[in-house]
PDB file of C-alpha atoms and ligand atoms in Angstrom:
ATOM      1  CA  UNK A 254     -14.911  -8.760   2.468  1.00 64.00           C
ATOM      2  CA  UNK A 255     -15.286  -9.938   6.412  1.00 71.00           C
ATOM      3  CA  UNK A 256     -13.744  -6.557   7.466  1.00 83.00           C
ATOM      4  CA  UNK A 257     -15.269  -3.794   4.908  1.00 88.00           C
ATOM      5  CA  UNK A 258     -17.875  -2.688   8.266  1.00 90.00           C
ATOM      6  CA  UNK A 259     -14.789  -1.776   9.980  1.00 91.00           C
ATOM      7  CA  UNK A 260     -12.945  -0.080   6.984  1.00 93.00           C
ATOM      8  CA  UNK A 261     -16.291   2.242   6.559  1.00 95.00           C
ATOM      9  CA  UNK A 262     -16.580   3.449   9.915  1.00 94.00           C
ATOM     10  CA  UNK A 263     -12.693   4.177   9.600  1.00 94.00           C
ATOM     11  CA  UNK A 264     -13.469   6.185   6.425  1.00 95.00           C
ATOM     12  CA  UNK A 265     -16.135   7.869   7.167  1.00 95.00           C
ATOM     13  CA  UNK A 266     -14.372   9.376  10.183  1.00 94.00           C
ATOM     14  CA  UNK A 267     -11.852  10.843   7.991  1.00 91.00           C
ATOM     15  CA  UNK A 268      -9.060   7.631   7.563  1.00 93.00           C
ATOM     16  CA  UNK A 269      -8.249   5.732   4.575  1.00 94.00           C
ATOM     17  CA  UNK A 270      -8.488   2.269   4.247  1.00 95.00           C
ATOM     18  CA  UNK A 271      -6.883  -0.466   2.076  1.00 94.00           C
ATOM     19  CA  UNK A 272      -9.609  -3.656   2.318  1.00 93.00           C
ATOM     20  CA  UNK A 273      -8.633  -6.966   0.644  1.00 91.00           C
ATOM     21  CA  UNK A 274     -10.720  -8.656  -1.706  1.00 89.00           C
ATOM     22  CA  UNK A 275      -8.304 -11.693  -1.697  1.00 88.00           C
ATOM     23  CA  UNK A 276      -4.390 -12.381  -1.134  1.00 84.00           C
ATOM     24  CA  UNK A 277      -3.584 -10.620  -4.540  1.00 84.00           C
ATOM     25  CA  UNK A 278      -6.604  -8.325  -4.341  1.00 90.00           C
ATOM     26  CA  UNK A 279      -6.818  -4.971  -2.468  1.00 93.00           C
ATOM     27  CA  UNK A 280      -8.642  -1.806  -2.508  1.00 94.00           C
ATOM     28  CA  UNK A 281      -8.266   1.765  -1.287  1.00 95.00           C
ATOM     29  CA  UNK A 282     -11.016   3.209   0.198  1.00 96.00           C
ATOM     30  CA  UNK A 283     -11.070   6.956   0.585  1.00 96.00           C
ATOM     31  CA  UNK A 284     -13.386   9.725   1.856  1.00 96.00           C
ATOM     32  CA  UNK A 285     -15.049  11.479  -1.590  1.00 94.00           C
ATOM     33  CA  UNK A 286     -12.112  13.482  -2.769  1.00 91.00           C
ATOM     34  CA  UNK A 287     -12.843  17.388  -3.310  1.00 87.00           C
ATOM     35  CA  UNK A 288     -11.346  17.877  -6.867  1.00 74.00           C
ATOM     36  CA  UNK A 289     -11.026  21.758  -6.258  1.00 82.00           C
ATOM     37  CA  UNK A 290      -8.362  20.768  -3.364  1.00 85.00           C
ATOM     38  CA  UNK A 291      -5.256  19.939  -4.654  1.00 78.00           C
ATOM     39  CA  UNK A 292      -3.616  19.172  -1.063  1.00 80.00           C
ATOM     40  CA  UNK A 293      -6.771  16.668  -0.548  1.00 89.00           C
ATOM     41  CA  UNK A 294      -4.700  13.817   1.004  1.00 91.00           C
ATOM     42  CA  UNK A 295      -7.494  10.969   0.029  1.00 92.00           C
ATOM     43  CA  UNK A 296      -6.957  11.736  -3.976  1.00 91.00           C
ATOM     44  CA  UNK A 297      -3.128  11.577  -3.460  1.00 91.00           C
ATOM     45  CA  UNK A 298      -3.434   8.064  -1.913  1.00 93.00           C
ATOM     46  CA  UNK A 299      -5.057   7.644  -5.059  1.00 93.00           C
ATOM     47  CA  UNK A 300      -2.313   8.922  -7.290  1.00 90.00           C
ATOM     48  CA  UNK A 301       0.443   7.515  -5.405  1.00 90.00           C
ATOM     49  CA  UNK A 302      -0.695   3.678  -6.140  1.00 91.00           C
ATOM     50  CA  UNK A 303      -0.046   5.087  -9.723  1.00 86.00           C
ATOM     51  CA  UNK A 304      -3.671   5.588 -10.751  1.00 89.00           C
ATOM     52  CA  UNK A 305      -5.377   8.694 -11.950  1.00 85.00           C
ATOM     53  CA  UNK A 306      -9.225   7.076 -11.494  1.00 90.00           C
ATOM     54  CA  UNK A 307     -11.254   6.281  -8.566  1.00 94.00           C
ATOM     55  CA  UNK A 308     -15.119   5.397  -8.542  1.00 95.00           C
ATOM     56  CA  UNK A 309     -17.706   6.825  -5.660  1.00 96.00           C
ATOM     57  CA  UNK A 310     -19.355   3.318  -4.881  1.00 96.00           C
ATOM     58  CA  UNK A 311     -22.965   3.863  -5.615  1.00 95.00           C
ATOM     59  CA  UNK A 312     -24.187   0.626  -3.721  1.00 93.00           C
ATOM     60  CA  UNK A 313     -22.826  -1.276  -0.634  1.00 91.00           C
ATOM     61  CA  UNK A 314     -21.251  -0.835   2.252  1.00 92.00           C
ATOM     62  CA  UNK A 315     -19.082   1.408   0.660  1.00 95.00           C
ATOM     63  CA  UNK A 316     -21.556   3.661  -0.871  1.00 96.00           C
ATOM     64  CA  UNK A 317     -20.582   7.513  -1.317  1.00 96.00           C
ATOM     65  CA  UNK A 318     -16.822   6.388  -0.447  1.00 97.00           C
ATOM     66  CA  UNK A 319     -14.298   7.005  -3.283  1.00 96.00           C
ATOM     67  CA  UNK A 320     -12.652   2.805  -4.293  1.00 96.00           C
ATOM     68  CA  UNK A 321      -9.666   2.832  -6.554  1.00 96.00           C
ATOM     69  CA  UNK A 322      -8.095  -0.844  -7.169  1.00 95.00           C
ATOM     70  CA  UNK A 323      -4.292  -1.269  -6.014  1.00 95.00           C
ATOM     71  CA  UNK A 324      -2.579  -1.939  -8.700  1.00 93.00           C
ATOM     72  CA  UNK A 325      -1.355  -5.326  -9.475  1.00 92.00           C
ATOM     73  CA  UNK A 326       2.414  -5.690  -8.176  1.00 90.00           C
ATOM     74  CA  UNK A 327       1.792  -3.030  -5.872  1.00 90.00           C
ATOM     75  CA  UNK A 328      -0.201  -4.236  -3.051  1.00 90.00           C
ATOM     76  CA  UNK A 329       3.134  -3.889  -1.072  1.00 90.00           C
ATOM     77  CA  UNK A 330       2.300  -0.139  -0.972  1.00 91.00           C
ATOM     78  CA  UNK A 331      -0.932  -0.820   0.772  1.00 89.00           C
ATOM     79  CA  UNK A 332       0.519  -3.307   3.526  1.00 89.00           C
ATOM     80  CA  UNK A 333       3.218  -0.974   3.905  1.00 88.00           C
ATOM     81  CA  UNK A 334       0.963   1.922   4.358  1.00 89.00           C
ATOM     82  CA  UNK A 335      -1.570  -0.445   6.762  1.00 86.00           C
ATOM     83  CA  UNK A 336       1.730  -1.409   8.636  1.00 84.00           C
ATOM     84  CA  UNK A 337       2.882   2.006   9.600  1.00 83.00           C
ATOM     85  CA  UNK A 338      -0.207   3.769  10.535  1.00 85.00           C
ATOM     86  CA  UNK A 339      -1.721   0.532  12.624  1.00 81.00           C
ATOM     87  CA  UNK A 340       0.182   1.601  15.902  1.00 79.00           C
ATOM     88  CA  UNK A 341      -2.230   4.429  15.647  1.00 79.00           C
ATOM     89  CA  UNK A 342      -5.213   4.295  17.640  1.00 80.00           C
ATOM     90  CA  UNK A 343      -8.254   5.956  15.523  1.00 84.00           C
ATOM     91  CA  UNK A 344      -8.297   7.026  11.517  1.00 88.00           C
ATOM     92  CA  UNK A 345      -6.292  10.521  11.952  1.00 86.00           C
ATOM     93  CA  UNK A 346      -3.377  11.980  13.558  1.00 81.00           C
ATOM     94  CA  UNK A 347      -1.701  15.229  13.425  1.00 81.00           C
ATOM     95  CA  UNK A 348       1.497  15.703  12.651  1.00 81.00           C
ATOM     96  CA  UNK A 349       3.751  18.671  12.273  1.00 83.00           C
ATOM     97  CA  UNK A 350       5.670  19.408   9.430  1.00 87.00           C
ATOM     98  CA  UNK A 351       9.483  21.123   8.905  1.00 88.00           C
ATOM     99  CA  UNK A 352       9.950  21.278   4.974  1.00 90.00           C
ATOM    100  CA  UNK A 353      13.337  23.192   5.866  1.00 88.00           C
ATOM    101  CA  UNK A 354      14.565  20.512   8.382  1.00 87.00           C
ATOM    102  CA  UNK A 355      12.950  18.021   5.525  1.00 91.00           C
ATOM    103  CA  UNK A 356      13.947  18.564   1.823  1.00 94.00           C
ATOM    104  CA  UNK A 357      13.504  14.396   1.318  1.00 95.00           C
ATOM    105  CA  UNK A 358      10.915  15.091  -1.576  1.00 96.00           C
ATOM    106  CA  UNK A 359      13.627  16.917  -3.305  1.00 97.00           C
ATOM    107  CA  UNK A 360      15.773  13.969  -3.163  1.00 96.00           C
ATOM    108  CA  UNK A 361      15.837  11.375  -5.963  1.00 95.00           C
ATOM    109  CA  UNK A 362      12.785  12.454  -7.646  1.00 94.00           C
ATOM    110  CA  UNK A 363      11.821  13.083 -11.236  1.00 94.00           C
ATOM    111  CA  UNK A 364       9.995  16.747 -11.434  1.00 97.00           C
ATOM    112  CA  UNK A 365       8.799  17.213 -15.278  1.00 96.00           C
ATOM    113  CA  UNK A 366       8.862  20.300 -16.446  1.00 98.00           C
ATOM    114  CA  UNK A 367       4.959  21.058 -17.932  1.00 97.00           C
ATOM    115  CA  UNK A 368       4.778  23.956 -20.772  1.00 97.00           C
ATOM    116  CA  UNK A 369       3.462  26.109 -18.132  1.00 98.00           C
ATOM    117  CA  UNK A 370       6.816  25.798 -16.085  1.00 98.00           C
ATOM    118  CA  UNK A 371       9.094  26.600 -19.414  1.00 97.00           C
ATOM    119  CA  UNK A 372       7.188  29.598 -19.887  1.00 98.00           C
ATOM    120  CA  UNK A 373       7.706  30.546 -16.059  1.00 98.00           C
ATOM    121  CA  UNK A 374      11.324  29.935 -16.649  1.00 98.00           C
ATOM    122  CA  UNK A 375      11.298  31.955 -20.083  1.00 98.00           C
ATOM    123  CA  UNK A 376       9.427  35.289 -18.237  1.00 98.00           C
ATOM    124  CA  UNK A 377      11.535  35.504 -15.472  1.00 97.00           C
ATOM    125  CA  UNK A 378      14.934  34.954 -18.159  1.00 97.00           C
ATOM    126  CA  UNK A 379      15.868  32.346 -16.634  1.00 97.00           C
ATOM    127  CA  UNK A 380      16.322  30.367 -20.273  1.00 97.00           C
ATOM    128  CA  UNK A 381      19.771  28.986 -18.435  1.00 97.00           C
ATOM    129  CA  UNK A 382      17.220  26.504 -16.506  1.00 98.00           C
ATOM    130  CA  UNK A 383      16.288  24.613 -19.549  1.00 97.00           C
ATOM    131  CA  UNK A 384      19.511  24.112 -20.245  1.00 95.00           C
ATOM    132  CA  UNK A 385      22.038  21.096 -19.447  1.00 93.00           C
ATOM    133  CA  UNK A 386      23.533  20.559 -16.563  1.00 94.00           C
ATOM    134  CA  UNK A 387      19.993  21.737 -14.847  1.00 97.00           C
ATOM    135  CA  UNK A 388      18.029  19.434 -17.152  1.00 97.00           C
ATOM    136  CA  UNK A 389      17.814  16.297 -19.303  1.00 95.00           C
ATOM    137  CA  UNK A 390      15.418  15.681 -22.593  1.00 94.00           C
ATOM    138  CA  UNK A 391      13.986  12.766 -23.306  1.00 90.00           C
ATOM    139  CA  UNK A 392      13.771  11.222 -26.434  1.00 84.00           C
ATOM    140  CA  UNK A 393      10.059  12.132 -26.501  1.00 88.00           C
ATOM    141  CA  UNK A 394      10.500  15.714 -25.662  1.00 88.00           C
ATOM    142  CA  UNK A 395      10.330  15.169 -21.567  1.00 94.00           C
ATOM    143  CA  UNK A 396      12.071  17.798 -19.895  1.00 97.00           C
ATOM    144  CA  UNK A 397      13.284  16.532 -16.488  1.00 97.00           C
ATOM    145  CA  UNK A 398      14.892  18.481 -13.621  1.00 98.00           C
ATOM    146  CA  UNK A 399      18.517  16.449 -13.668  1.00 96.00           C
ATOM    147  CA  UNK A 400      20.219  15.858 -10.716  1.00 97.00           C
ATOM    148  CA  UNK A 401      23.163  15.540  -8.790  1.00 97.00           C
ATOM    149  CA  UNK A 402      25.445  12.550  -8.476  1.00 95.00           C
ATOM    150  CA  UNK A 403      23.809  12.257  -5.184  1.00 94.00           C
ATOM    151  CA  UNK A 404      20.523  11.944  -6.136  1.00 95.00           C
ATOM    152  CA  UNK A 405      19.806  15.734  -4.807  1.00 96.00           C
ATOM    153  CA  UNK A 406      17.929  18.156  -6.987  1.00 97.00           C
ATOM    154  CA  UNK A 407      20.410  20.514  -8.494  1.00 97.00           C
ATOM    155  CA  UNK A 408      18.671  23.847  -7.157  1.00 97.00           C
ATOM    156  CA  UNK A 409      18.176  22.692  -3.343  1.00 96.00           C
ATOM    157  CA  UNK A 410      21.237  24.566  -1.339  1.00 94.00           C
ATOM    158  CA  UNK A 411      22.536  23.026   2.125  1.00 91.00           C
ATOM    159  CA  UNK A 412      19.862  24.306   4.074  1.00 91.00           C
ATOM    160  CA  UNK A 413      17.380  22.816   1.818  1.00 91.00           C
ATOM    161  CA  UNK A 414      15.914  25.934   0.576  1.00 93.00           C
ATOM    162  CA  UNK A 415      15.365  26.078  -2.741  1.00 96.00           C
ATOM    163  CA  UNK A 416      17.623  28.180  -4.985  1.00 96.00           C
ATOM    164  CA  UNK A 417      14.314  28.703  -7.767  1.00 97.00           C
ATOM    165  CA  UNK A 418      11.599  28.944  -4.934  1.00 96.00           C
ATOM    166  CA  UNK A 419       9.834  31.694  -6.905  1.00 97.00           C
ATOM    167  CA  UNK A 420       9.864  29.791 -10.469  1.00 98.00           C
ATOM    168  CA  UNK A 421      10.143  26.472  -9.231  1.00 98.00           C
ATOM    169  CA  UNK A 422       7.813  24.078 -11.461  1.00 98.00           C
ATOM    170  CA  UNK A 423       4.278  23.153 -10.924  1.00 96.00           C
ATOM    171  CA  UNK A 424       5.182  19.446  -9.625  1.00 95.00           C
ATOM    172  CA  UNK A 425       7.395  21.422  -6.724  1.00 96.00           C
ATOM    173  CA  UNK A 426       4.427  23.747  -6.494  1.00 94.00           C
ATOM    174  CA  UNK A 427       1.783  21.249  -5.901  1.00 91.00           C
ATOM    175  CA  UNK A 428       3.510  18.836  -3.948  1.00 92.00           C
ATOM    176  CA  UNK A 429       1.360  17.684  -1.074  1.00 90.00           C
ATOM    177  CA  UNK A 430       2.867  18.097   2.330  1.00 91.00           C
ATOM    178  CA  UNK A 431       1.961  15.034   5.065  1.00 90.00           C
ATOM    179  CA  UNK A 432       0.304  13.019   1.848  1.00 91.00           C
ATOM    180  CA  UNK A 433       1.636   9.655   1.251  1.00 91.00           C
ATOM    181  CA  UNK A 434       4.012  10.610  -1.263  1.00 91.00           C
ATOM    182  CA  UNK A 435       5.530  13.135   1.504  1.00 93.00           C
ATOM    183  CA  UNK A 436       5.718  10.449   4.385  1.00 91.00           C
ATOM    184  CA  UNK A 437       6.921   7.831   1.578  1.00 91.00           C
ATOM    185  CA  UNK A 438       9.929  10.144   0.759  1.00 93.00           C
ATOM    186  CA  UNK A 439      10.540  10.929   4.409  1.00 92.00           C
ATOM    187  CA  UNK A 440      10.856   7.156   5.205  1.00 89.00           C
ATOM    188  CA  UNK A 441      12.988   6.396   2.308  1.00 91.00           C
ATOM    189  CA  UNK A 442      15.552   9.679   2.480  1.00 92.00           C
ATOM    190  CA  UNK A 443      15.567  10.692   6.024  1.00 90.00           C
ATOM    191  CA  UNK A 444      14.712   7.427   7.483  1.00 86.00           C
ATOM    192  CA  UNK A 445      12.032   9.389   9.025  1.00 84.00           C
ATOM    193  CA  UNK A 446       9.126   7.380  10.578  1.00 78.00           C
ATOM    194  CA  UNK A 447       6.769  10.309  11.229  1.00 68.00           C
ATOM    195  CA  UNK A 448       5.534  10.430  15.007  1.00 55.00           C
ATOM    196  CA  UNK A 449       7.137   6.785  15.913  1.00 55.00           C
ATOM    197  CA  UNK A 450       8.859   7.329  19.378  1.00 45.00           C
ATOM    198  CA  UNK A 451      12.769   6.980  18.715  1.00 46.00           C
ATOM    199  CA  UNK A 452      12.365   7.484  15.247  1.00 46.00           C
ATOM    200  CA  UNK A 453      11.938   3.779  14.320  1.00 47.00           C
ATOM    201  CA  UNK A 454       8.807   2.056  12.787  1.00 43.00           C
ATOM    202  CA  UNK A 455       8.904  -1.097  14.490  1.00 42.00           C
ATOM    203  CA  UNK A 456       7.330  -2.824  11.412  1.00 41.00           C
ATOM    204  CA  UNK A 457       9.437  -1.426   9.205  1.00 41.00           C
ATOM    205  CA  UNK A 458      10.863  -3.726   6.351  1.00 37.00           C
ATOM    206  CA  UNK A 459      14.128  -3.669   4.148  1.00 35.00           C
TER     207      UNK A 459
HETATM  208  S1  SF4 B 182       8.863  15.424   2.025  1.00 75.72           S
HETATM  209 FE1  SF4 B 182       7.058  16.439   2.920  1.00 75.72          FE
HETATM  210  S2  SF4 B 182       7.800  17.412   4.818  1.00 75.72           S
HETATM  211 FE2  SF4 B 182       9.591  16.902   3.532  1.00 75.72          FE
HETATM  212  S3  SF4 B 182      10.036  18.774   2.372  1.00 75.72           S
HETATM  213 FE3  SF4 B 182       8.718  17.469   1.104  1.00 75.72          FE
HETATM  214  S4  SF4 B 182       6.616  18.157   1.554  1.00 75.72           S
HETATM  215 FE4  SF4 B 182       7.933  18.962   3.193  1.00 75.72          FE
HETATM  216  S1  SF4 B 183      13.155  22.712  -7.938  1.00 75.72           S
HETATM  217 FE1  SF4 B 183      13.194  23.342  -5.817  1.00 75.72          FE
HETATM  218  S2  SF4 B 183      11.310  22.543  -4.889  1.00 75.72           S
HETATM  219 FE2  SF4 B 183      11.663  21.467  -6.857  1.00 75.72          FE
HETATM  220  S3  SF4 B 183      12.781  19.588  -6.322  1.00 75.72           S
HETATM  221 FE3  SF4 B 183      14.298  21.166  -6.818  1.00 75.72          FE
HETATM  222  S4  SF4 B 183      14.819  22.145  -4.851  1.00 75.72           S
HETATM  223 FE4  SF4 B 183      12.920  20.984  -4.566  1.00 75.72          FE
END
């Protein structure tokens, strides 16, 4: 991998990188994710290419680094990240956060109720929420959060708080602001490119 020096250093000062192997071959390379942190934005890079596992390279030039393959079909997600974030001198940035001006990542997503979250629901007597028109059941006993014919979650009001912020379900709950999923959701329902000036990524793709 001619560039993997570069990718480290990037890493190690607090980025992530995706390195290619070959053409149909990448790799994200993430600082070693704290498990105990559920907002730690390296492991939800992680999750977001759809995988749950990651190894901590024991030998290499990636040694002590956290490597999870892309999966196959969805390098585009790497480019795509790589695209976006290479106007941006160094391996972090800050940027500030509105949920309330936000409200994309409750916008044509699938939240799944866990036990835990029917129980919440149950407690507070809110039985009504596990009910249809607020949900739909899968054939294999999924609960999903159904929603509106335009793709808005049923309990988010027109100032996009939401109407079950107390009970809302673990998935809302743990939700990681500014983590890939976040600025993924942003791009894709606001159109937001987060920090670009005029509010348009000039590598963006349709
Ligand atoms: S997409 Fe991100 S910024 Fe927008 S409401 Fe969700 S967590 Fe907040
Ligand atoms: S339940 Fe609340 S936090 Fe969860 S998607 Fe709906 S409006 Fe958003």
């Amino acid at each position: 991998m001619k560039y993997a020096h570069q990718a480290v250093r990037h890493v190690r000062a607090g980025g992530h990188a995706v390195v290619w192997e070959t053409d149909a071959r990448a790799w994200m390379v993430v600082p070693q994710p704290d498990p105990a942190n559920v907002s730690d934005l390296g492991y939800w890079s992680i999750l977001d290419l759809g995988r749950q596992r990651y190894r901590i390279a024991k030998v290499g030039p990636f040694r002590g680094l956290a490597v999870a393959r892309i999966p196959r079909g969805n390098e585009w997600i790497g480019r795509r990240r790589a695209e976006r974030d290479s106007i941006w001198p160094g391996p972090m940035r800050s940027v500030r956060f509105d949920c309330l001006t936000c409200g994309a990542c409750c916008r044509s997503n699938e939240v799944i109720l866990e036990r835990e979250d029917v129980n919440r629901f149950k407690k507070s007597g809110r039985d009504d929420l596990l009910k249809r028109p607020l949900v739909r059941k899968g054939a294999n006993g999924k609960i999903t959060l159904a929603l509106l014919r335009n793709k808005d979650c049923r309990h988010m009001g027109s100032d996009n708080r939401c109407g079950i912020y107390e009970i809302r379900p673990n998935a809302c709950r743990h939700f990681p602001v500014g983590s890939e999923c976040c600025l993924f959701a942003r791009e894709e329902e606001l159109g937001v490119h987060d920090g670009v000036v005029g509010g348009e990524h000039p590598l963006k793709r349709e």
